[in-house]
Every structure is written in structure tokens, then in C-alpha cells.
Short mmCIF file of C-alpha atoms in Angstrom, two decimals:
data_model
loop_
_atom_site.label_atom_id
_atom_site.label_comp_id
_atom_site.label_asym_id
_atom_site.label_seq_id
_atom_site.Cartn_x
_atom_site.Cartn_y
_atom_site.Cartn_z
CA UNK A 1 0.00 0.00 0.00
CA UNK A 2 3.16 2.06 0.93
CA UNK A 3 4.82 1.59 -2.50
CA UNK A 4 1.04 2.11 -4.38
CA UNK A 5 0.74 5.45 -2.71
CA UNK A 6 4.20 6.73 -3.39
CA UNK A 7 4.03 5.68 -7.51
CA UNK A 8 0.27 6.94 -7.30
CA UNK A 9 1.32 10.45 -5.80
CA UNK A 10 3.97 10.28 -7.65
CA UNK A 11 2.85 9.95 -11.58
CA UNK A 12 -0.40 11.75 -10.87
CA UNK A 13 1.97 14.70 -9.84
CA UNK A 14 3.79 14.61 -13.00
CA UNK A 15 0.63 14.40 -15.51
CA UNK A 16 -0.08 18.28 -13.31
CA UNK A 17 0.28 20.25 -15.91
CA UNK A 18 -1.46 17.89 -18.50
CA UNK A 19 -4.56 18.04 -16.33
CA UNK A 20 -4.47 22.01 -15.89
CA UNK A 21 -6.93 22.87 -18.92
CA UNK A 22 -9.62 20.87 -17.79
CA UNK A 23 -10.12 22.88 -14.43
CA UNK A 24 -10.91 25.94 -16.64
CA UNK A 25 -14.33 24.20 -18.14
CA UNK A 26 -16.69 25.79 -16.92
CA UNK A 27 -19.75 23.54 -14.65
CA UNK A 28 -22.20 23.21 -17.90
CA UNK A 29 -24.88 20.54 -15.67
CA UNK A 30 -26.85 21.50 -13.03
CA UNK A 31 -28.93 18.81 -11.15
CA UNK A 32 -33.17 19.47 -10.80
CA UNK A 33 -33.70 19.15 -7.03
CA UNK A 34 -35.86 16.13 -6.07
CA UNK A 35 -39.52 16.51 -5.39
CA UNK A 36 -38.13 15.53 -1.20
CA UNK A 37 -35.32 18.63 -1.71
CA UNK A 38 -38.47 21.48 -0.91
CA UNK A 39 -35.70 23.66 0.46
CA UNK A 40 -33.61 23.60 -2.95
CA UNK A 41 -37.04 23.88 -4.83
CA UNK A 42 -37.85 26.63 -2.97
CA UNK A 43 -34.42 28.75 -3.50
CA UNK A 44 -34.62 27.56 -7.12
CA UNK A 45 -38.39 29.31 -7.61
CA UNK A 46 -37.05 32.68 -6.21
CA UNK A 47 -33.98 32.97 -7.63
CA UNK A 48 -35.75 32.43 -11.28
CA UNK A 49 -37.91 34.78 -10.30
CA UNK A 50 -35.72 37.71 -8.94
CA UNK A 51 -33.96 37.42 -12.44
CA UNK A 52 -37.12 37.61 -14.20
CA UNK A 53 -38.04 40.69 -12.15
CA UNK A 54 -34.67 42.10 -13.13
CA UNK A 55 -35.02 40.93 -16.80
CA UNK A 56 -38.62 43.21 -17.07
CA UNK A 57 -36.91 45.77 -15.38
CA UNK A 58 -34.20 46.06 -18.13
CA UNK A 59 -37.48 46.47 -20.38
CA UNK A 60 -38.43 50.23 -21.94
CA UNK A 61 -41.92 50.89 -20.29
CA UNK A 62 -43.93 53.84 -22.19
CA UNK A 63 -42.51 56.40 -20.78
CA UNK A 64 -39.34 55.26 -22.11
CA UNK A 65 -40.71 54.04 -25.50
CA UNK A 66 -42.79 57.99 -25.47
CA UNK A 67 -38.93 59.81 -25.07
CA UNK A 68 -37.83 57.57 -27.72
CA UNK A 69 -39.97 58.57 -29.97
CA UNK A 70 -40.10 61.82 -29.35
CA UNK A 71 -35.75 61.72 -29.96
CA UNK A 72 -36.32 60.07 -33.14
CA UNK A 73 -39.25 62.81 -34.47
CA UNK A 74 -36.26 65.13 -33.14
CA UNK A 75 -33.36 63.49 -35.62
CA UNK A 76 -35.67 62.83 -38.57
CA UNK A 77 -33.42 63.55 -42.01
CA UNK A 78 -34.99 65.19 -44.90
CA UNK A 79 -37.06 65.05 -46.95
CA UNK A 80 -39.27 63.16 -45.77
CA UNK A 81 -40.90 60.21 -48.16
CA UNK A 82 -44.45 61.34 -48.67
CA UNK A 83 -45.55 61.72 -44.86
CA UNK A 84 -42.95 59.36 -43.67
CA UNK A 85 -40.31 60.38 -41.28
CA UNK A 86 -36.59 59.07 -42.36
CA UNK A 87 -33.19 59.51 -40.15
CA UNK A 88 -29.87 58.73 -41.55
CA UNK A 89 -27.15 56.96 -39.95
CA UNK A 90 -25.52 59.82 -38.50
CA UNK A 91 -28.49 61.08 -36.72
CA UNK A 92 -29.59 57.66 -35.75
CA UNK A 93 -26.14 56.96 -33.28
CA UNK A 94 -26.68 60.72 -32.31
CA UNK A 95 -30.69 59.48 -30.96
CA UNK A 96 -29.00 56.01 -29.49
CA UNK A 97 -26.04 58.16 -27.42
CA UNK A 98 -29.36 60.54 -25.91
CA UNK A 99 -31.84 57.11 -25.67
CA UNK A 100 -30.01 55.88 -22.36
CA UNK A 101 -28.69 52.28 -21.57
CA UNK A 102 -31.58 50.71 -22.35
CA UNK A 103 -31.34 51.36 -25.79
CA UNK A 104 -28.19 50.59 -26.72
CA UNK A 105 -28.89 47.17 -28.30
CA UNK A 106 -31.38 48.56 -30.91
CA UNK A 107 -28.59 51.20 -31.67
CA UNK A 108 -26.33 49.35 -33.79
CA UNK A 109 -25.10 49.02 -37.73
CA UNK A 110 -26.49 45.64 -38.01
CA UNK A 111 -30.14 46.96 -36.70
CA UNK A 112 -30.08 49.56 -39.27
CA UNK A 113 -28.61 47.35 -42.09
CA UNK A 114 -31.73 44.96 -41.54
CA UNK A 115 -34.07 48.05 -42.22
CA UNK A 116 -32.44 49.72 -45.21
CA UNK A 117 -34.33 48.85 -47.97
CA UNK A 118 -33.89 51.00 -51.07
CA UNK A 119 -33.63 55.05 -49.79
CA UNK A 120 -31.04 56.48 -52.15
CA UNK A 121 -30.11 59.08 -48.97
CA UNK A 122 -29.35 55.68 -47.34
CA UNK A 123 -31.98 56.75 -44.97
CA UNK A 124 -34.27 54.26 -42.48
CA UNK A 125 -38.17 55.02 -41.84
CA UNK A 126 -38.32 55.98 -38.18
CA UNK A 127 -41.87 54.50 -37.85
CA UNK A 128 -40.48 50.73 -39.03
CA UNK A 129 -37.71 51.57 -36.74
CA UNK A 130 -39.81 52.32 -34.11
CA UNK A 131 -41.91 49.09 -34.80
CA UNK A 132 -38.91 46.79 -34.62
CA UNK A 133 -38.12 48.29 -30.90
CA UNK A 134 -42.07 47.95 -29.95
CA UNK A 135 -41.97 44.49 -31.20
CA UNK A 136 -38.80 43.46 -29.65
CA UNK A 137 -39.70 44.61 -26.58
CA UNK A 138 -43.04 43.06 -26.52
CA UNK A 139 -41.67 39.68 -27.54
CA UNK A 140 -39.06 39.77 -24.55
CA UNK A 141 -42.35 41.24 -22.55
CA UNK A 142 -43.93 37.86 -23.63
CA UNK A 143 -41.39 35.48 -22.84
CA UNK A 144 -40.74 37.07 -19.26
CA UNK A 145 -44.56 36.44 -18.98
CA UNK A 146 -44.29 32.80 -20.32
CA UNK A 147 -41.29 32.09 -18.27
CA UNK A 148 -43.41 32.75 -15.09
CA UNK A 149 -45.30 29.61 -15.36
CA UNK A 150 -42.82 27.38 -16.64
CA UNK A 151 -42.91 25.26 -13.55
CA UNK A 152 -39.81 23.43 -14.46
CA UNK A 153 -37.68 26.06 -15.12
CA UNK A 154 -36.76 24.08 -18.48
CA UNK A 155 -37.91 26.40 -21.46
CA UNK A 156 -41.18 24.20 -22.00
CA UNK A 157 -44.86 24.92 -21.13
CA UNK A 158 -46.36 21.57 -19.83
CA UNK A 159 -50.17 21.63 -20.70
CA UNK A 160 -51.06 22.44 -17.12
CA UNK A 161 -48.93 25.49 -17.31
CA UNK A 162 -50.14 26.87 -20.79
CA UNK A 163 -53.76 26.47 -19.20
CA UNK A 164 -52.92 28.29 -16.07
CA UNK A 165 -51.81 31.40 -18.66
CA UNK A 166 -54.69 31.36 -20.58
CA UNK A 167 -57.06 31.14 -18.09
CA UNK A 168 -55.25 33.81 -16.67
CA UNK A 169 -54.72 35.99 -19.43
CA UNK A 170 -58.92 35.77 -20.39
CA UNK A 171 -60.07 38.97 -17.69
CA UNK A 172 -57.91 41.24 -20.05
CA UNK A 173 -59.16 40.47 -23.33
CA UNK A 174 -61.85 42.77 -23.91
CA UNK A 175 -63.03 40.59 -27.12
CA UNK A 176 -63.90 37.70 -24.31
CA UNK A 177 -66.01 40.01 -21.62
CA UNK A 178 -69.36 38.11 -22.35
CA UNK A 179 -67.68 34.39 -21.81
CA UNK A 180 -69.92 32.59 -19.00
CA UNK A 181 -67.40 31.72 -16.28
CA UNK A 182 -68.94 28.38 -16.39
CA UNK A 183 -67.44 28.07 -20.43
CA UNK A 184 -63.47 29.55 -19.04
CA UNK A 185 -62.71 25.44 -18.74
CA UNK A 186 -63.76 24.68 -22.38
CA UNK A 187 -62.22 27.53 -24.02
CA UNK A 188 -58.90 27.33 -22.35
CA UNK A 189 -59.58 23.62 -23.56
CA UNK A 190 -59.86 24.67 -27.07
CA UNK A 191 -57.42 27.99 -26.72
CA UNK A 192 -54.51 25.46 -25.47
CA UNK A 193 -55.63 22.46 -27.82
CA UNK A 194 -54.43 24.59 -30.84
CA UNK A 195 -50.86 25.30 -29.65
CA UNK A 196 -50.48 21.63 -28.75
CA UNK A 197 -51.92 20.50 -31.91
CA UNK A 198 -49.51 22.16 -34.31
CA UNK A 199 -46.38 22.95 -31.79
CA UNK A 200 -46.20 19.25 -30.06
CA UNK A 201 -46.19 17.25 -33.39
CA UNK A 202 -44.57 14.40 -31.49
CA UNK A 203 -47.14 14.65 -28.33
CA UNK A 204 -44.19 15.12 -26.02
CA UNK A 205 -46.85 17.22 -24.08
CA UNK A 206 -44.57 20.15 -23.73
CA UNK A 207 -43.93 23.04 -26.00
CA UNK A 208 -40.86 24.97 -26.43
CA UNK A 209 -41.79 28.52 -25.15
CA UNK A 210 -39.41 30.26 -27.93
CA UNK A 211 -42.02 27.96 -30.63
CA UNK A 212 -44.80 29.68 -29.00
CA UNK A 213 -43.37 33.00 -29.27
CA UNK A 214 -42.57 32.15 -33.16
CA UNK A 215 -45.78 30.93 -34.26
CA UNK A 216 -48.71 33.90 -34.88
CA UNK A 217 -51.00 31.89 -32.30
CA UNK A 218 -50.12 34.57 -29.67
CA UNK A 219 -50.58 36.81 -31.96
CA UNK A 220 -53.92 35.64 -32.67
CA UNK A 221 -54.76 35.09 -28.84
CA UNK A 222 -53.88 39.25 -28.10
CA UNK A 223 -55.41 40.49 -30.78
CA UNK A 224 -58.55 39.73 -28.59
CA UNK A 225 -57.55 42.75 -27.06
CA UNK A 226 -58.47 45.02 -29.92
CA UNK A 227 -62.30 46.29 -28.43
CA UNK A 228 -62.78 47.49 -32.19
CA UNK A 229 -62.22 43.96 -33.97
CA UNK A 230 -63.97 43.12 -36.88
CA UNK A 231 -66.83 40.51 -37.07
CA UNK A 232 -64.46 38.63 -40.03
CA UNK A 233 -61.81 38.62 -38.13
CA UNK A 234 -63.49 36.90 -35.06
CA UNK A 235 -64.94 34.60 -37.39
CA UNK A 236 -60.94 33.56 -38.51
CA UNK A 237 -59.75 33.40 -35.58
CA UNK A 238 -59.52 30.41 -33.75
CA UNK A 239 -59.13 32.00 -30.07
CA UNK A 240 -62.41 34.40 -30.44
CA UNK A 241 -65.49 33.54 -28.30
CA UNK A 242 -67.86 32.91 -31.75
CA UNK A 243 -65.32 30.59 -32.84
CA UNK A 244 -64.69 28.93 -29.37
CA UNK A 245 -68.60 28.41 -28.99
CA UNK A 246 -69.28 27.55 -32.72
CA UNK A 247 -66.52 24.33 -31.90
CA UNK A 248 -68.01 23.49 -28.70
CA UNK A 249 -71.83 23.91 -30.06
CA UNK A 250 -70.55 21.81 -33.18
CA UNK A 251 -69.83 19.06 -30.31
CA UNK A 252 -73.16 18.98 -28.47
CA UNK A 253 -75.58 18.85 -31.65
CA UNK A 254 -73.47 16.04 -32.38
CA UNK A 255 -74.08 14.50 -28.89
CA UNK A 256 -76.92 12.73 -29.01
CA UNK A 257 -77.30 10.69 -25.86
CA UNK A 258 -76.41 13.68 -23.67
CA UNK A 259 -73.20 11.70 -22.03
CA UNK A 260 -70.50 14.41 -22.85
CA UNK A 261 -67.98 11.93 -25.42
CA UNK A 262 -69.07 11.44 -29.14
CA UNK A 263 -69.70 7.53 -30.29
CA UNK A 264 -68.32 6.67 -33.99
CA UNK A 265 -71.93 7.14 -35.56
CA UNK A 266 -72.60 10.61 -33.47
CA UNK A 267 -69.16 11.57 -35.08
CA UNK A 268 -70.61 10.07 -38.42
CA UNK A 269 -72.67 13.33 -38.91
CA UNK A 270 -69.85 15.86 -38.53
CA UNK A 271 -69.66 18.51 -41.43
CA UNK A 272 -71.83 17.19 -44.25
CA UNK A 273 -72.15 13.99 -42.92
CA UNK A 274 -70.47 12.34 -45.84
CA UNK A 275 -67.04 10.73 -44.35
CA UNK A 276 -66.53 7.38 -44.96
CA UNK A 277 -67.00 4.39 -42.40
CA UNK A 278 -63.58 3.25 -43.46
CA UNK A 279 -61.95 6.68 -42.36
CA UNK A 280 -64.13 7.15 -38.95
CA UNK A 281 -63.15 3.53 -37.98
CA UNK A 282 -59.35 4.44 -38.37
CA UNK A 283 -60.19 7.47 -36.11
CA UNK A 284 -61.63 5.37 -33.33
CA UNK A 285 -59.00 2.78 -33.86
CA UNK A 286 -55.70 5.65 -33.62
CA UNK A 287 -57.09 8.07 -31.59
CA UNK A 288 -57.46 8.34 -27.33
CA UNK A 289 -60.46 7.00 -26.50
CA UNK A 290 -62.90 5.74 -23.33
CA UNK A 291 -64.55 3.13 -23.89
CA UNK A 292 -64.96 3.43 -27.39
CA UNK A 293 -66.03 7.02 -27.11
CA UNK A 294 -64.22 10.48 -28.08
CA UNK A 295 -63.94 13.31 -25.67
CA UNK A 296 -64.08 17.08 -26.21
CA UNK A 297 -60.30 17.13 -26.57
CA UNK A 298 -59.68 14.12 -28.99
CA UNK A 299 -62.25 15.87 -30.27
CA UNK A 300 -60.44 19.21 -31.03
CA UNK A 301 -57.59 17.49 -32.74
CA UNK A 302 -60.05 16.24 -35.12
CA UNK A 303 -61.25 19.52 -36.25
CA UNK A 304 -58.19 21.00 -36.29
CA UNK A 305 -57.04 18.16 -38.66
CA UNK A 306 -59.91 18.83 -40.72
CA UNK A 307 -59.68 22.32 -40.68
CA UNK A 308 -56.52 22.90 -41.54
CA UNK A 309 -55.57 20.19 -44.74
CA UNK A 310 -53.02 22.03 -45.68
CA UNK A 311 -50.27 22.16 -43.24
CA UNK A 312 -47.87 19.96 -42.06
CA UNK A 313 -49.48 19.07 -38.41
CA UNK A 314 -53.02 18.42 -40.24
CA UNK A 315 -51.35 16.25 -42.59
CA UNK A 316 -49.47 14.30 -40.50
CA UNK A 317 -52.66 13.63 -38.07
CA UNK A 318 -54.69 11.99 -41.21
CA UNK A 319 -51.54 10.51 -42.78
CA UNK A 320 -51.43 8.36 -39.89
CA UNK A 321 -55.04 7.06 -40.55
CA UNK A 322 -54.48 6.45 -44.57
CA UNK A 323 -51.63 4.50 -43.48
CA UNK A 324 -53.24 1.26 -42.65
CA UNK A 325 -49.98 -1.19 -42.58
CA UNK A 326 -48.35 1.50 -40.65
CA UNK A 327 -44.94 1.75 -43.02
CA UNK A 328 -44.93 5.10 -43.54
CA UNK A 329 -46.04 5.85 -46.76
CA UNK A 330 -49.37 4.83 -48.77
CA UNK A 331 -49.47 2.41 -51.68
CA UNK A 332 -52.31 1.08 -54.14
CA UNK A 333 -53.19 -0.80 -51.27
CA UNK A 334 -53.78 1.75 -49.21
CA UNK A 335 -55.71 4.44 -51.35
CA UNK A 336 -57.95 1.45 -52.86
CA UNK A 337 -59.33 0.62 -49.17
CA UNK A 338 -60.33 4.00 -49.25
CA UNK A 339 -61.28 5.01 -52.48
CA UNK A 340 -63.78 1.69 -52.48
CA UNK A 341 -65.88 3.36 -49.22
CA UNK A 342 -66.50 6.32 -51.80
CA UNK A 343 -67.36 4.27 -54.82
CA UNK A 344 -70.14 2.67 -52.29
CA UNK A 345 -71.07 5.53 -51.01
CA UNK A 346 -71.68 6.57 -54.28
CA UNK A 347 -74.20 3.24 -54.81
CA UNK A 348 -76.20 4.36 -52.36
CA UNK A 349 -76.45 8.15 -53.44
CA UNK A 350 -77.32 6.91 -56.59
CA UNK A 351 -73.62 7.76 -58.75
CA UNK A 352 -72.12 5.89 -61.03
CA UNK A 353 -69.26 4.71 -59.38
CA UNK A 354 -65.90 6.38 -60.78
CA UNK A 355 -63.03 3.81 -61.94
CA UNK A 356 -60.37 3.25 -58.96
CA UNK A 357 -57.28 3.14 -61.93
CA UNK A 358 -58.24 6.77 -62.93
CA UNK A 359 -58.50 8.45 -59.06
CA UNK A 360 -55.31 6.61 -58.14
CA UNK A 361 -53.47 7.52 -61.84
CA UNK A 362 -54.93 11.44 -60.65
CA UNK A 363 -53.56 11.01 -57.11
CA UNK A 364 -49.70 10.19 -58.36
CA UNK A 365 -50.13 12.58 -60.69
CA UNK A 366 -51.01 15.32 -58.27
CA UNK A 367 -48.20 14.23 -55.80
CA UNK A 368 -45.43 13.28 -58.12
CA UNK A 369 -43.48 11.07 -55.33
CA UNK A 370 -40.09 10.54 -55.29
CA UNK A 371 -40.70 6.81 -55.48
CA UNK A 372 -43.25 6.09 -58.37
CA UNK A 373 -44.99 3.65 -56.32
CA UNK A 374 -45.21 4.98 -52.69
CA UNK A 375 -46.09 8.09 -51.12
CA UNK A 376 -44.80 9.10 -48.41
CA UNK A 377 -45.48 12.28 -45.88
CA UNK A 378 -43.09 14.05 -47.02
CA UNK A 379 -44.23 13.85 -50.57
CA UNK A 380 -47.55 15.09 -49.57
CA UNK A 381 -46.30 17.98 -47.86
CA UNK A 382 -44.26 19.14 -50.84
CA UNK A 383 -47.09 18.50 -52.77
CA UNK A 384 -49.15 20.73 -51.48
CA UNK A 385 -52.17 18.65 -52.79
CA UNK A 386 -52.41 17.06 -49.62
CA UNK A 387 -55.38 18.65 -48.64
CA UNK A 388 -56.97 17.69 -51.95
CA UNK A 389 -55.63 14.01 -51.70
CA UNK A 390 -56.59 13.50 -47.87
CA UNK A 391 -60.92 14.97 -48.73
CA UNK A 392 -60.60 12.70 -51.84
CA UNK A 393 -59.75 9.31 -49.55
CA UNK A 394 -62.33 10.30 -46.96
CA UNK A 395 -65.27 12.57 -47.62
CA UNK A 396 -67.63 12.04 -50.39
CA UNK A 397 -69.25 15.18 -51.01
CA UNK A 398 -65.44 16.33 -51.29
CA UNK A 399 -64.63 14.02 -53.42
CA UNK A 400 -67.34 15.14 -55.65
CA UNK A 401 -66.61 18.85 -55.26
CA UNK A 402 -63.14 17.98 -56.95
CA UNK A 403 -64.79 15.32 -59.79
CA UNK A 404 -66.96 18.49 -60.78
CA UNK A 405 -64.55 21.65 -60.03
CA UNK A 406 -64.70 22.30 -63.60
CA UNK A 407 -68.56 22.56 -63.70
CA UNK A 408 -68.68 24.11 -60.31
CA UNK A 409 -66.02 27.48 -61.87
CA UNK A 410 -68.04 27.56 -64.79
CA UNK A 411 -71.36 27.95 -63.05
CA UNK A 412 -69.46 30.74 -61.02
CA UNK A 413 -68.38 32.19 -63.55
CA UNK A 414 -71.74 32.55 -64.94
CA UNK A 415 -72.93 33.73 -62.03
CA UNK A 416 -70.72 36.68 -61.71
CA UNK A 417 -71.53 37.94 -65.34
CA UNK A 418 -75.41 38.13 -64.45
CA UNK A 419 -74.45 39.75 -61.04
CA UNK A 420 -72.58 42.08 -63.62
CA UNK A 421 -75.08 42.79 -66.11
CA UNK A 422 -77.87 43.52 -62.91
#
């Protein structure tokens, strides 16, 4: 033992200054406390939030933004581009030296690189200027919100946590005011089911705050703000209360036996009641369900799905019910034990029947795959006929819109010359 810790001291001494780099690496993992460590949990919660207090605090509040403006107005360069306000480079460090501390980081070449367009004074608007700052400052306002109820401390919104904001958030949306309390659950139901939908592809059931902060669903969410918004635009958006109670309404007419979950035949009449058997028993079979029933929130993914054909998120949802076999992409196979609900559909409505050879030859025409006899996901996507694909494999009274698109233009065509000659 003697001899081991003399040759032990010995060459680990002489390797020294081998091993003196690796003390400068700075500690890069830092353990979660356990759910028994309350006293580390505890520090942990206040220290994230004294640096989010001092993060808002670096923030411009009006007043700030108010003198900012005001300095730029000050600095403007002329002339002036119709009744916009420029400033030129010169003038805009001059503004950033009198803006105070705050403002440095707007204050820089690349900044006003980004919003030179094509001034031959190689001047900048103020106003878009001014709109950059606004908007930076309300996304970092945003994510300091966010942050406050991401319970992990992670980046990530569980569901719980997104639900807490919203519900939350819905006394200062004006747009909301005439919500029944008893309604907050199943809006912040619907309001959260969205972001999930789209943002947790991989139903991970977290979201990555900075995806939240990138997508216009926020956007869409605070425009409820806006006392003054149109009746259109309430209509189109997904978060407004006529859209939240046109969902939910959509979901009790289609509840029959009063029980709160939708059965595969109550789903049956969704829409125009033309969806294929085939299609609603891949539904049942793929998606969460009780007992052979659907709840509100399996529910909302399905109209989402619907709703939305053409992106990615939609796709993907109803990709994974085409693809019976489950390998990824669909084959003859695949789109004929589809494409055979519609042709007996059809029977019963009284059609003739259209040829299988022809809709499938149209299909791989429309997607052009990279492999001539699969279609994958991807190939859908790039298509972008997958919304057209998808309503042909599962909705009859689509299908039909598309086998007489031609007639259908033509009759609207017609109809807009005699709206023209009255």
C-alpha cells in the first residue's frame, strides 16, 4: 500500500500540468432538485424569479418608448418620403447616445442594415424603426410572462402550465367580456388544444416557449384585445369567443345521448355527414379513446385536422389514418381501401361509381413522389395537394366537389356575369 501510494502520488503529480486545462471548463450541468429537496425547490423558484423581475426591469416601459420617440421625431433627415419620417445613420447613433442604456442594443449598424431597404439618402423610416423596438420589446415582454409559469424552469410549457396562462390571461381580453365563467374550462380547452396540436407534433406534451413566441397563435390570442375587432376577423380566428362556442356547439348537436364523449356514428354526422366508415373507424382505432367514445379534446384534434388540410401538423394527423400497414407511406393498397368506401357511397347516393385506376393515376399525378410507387409524408407535404388528396380518400361530397370543379367554376363564372349585367 506504501509503495502504491508513493508511484500513485507520484505519476499523478507529474501528468499536473497535463490536467491544468480541464479545471478551466466551466460547470455546464446543473442537477433538478428532487420533489423531497423542498428547500432547494424553494431557493430555485425565487432565484428564477428575482432574475425575471430584473429581466422586465431592463425592459423600456412607455414612458421610455414615449422619449424615444419623441428623440427620433427630433433626428428625422430630410425630406421626408411622402408623410414618412426618415433619419440617416448619423443622426440615428446621435438618438441612441441621448436614448439611455436601455437602448443601446437597438442602436447598432447591423439593426439599421436589416431596415435599409432601397432610400437612395441611405436613410431608415423611423416608424419601421420604431416598430422593430415595440416588437422586440413586446416579444421579450412575452417570454418574461411565459417564463413565469414554466414550472420546471426548463424552457417548455407543460399543458397544465399553458392552461394556467390562458385562463389567466382571459379577464384582459376585452373581445372575451361576455364568456360565461362556467365556459373559461372549455375555451382554455380549445385555446390550449391549438398550440399543442400544431407545436407538439410528437405529443411530447410540452412546447418549447421560444415555438410559441414564433408561431402567430399569440398573436392571434392578443389580438382579442383590440375592443374594435372586426366581425371577419373573429370569425378567422380560432381563439375568439364565436369561434370557441361555434366548436363546442358543433360538439353537443353532435351528442346525441347527452353523455359528454361522441360515439363513432354521433361523429358520423360531422360537417356534411359524408365521411366514410372506413376513415371514422381508423379514427376510433388511432385516436385516445374511453370506452370506445371520443372526448371534447380528442375531439379538437379532429377539427383541427380537418380544418386545416393544408399544413404539415393536419397532414401528418390523417396521414397516420391512410396508413393502414403502418410503413410510412401509402401504396395502391392503401388508397384502394379508401377510395372503395366512396365508390359505395356513391351506390347508395345513386352515382355511377368512378373507376379506382383513374383516381389513383390522378392522385400520383397530383403528388409526383419521389418513389413512383409509394407516397410518403413528405411527398404530400411538398405537394401541397395534400389537402386535396386526404378529402378525396375520406369525404364524399369532397370528393365530388373535386370530380366536378370544372362545372362548379363555370357555373361561377356565370354567375358573376349576371351579377354584372344587374
Amino acid at each position: 500500500m506504501d509503495l502504491f501510494t508513493k508511484y500513485y502520488s507520484k505519476w499523478k503529480g507529474g501528468r499536473k500540468n497535463t490536467n491544468e486545462f480541464y479545471k478551466t471548463i466551466p460547470r455546464f450541468y446543473y442537477r433538478l432538485p428532487a420533489e423531497d429537496e423542498v428547500l432547494l425547490q424553494k431557493l430555485r423558484e425565487e432565484s428564477r424569479a428575482v432574475f425575471l423581475q430584473r429581466k422586465s426591469r431592463e425592459l423600456l416601459d412607455n414612458e421610455e418608448l414615449q422619449n424615444l420617440w419623441f428623440l427620433l421625431d427630433k433626428h428625422q433627415t430630410p425630406p421626408m418620403i411622402g408623410e414618412e419620417a426618415m433619419i440617416n445613420y448619423e443622426n440615428f447613433l446621435k438618438v441612441g447616445e441621448k436614448a439611455g442604456p436601455k437602448c443601446k442594443q437597438f442602436f447598432t449598424a447591423k439593426v439599421f442594415a436589416k431596415l435599409l431597404h432601397t432610400d437612395s439618402y441611405g436613410r431608415i423610416s423611423i416608424m419601421q424603426f420604431f416598430n422593430y423596438v415595440m416588437r422586440k420589446v413586446w416579444l421579450h415582454q412575452t417570454r418574461i410572462g411565459l417564463s413565469l409559469y414554466d414550472v420546471a424552469g426548463q424552457g417548455y410549457l407543460r399543458e397544465s402550465d399553458l392552461e394556467n396562462y390562458i385562463l389567466e390571461l382571459i379577464p384582459t381580453l376585452p373581445q372575451l367580456d361576455g364568456l360565461e365563467k362556467s365556459f373559461y374550462s372549455f375555451y382554455v380547452c380549445t385555446a390550449v388544444r391549438k398550440f399543442f396540436f400544431f407545436l407538439d407534433p410528437l405529443r411530447t406534451g410540452k412546447i418549447k416557449i421560444q415555438d410559441i413566441l414564433a408561431c402567430s397563435f399569440l398573436d392571434d390570442l392578443l389580438e382579442l384585445r383590440d375592443e374594435e375587432l372586426s366581425k371577419e376577423s373573429q370569425e378567422t380566428n380560432w381563439f375568439s369567443a364565436p369561434s370557441a362556442l361555434r366548436v363546442y356547439g358543433q360538439y353537443l348537436n353532435l351528442d346525441k345521448d347527452h353523455n359528454g364523449m361522441l360515439s363513432k356514428e354521433e361523429l358520423s354526422r360531422y360537417g356534411t355527414a359524408t365521411m366514410t366508415n372506413v376513415f371514422l373507424d381508423r379514427v376510433f382505432q388511432e385516436c385516445l379513446t374511453y370506452d370506445g367514445e371520443m372526448d371534447y379534446k380528442t375531439y379538437l384534434d379532429f377539427v383541427l385536422a380537418l380544418e386545416n388540410r393544408k399544413e404539415p401538423a393536419a397532414l401528418q394527423y390523417i396521414f397516420k389514418l391512410l396508413d393502414i400497414e403502418n410503413k410510412g407511406y401509402l401504396n395502391v393498397f392503401s388508397l384502394n381501401y379508401f377510395f372503395r368506401a366512396i365508390q359505395e357511397l356513391m351506390k347508395i347516393h345513386g352515382q355511377d361509381p368512378v373507376s379506382f385506376q383513374d383516381v389513383k393515376d390522378e392522385i400520383f399525378d397530383m403528388v409526383k413522389p419521389k418513389d413512383p410507387l409509394k407516397i410518403s409524408l413528405q411527398d404530400l407535404i411538398n405537394s401541397n395537394q395534400g389537402d386535396t388528396v386526404t378529402t378525396i380518400l375520406i369525404d364524399l361530397n369532397g370528393f365530388w366537389t373535386y370530380e366536378n370543379r370544372e362545372a362548379l367554376v363555370a357555373n361561377d363564372n356565370e354567375n358573376s356575369a349576371d351579377l354584372d349585367d344587374t
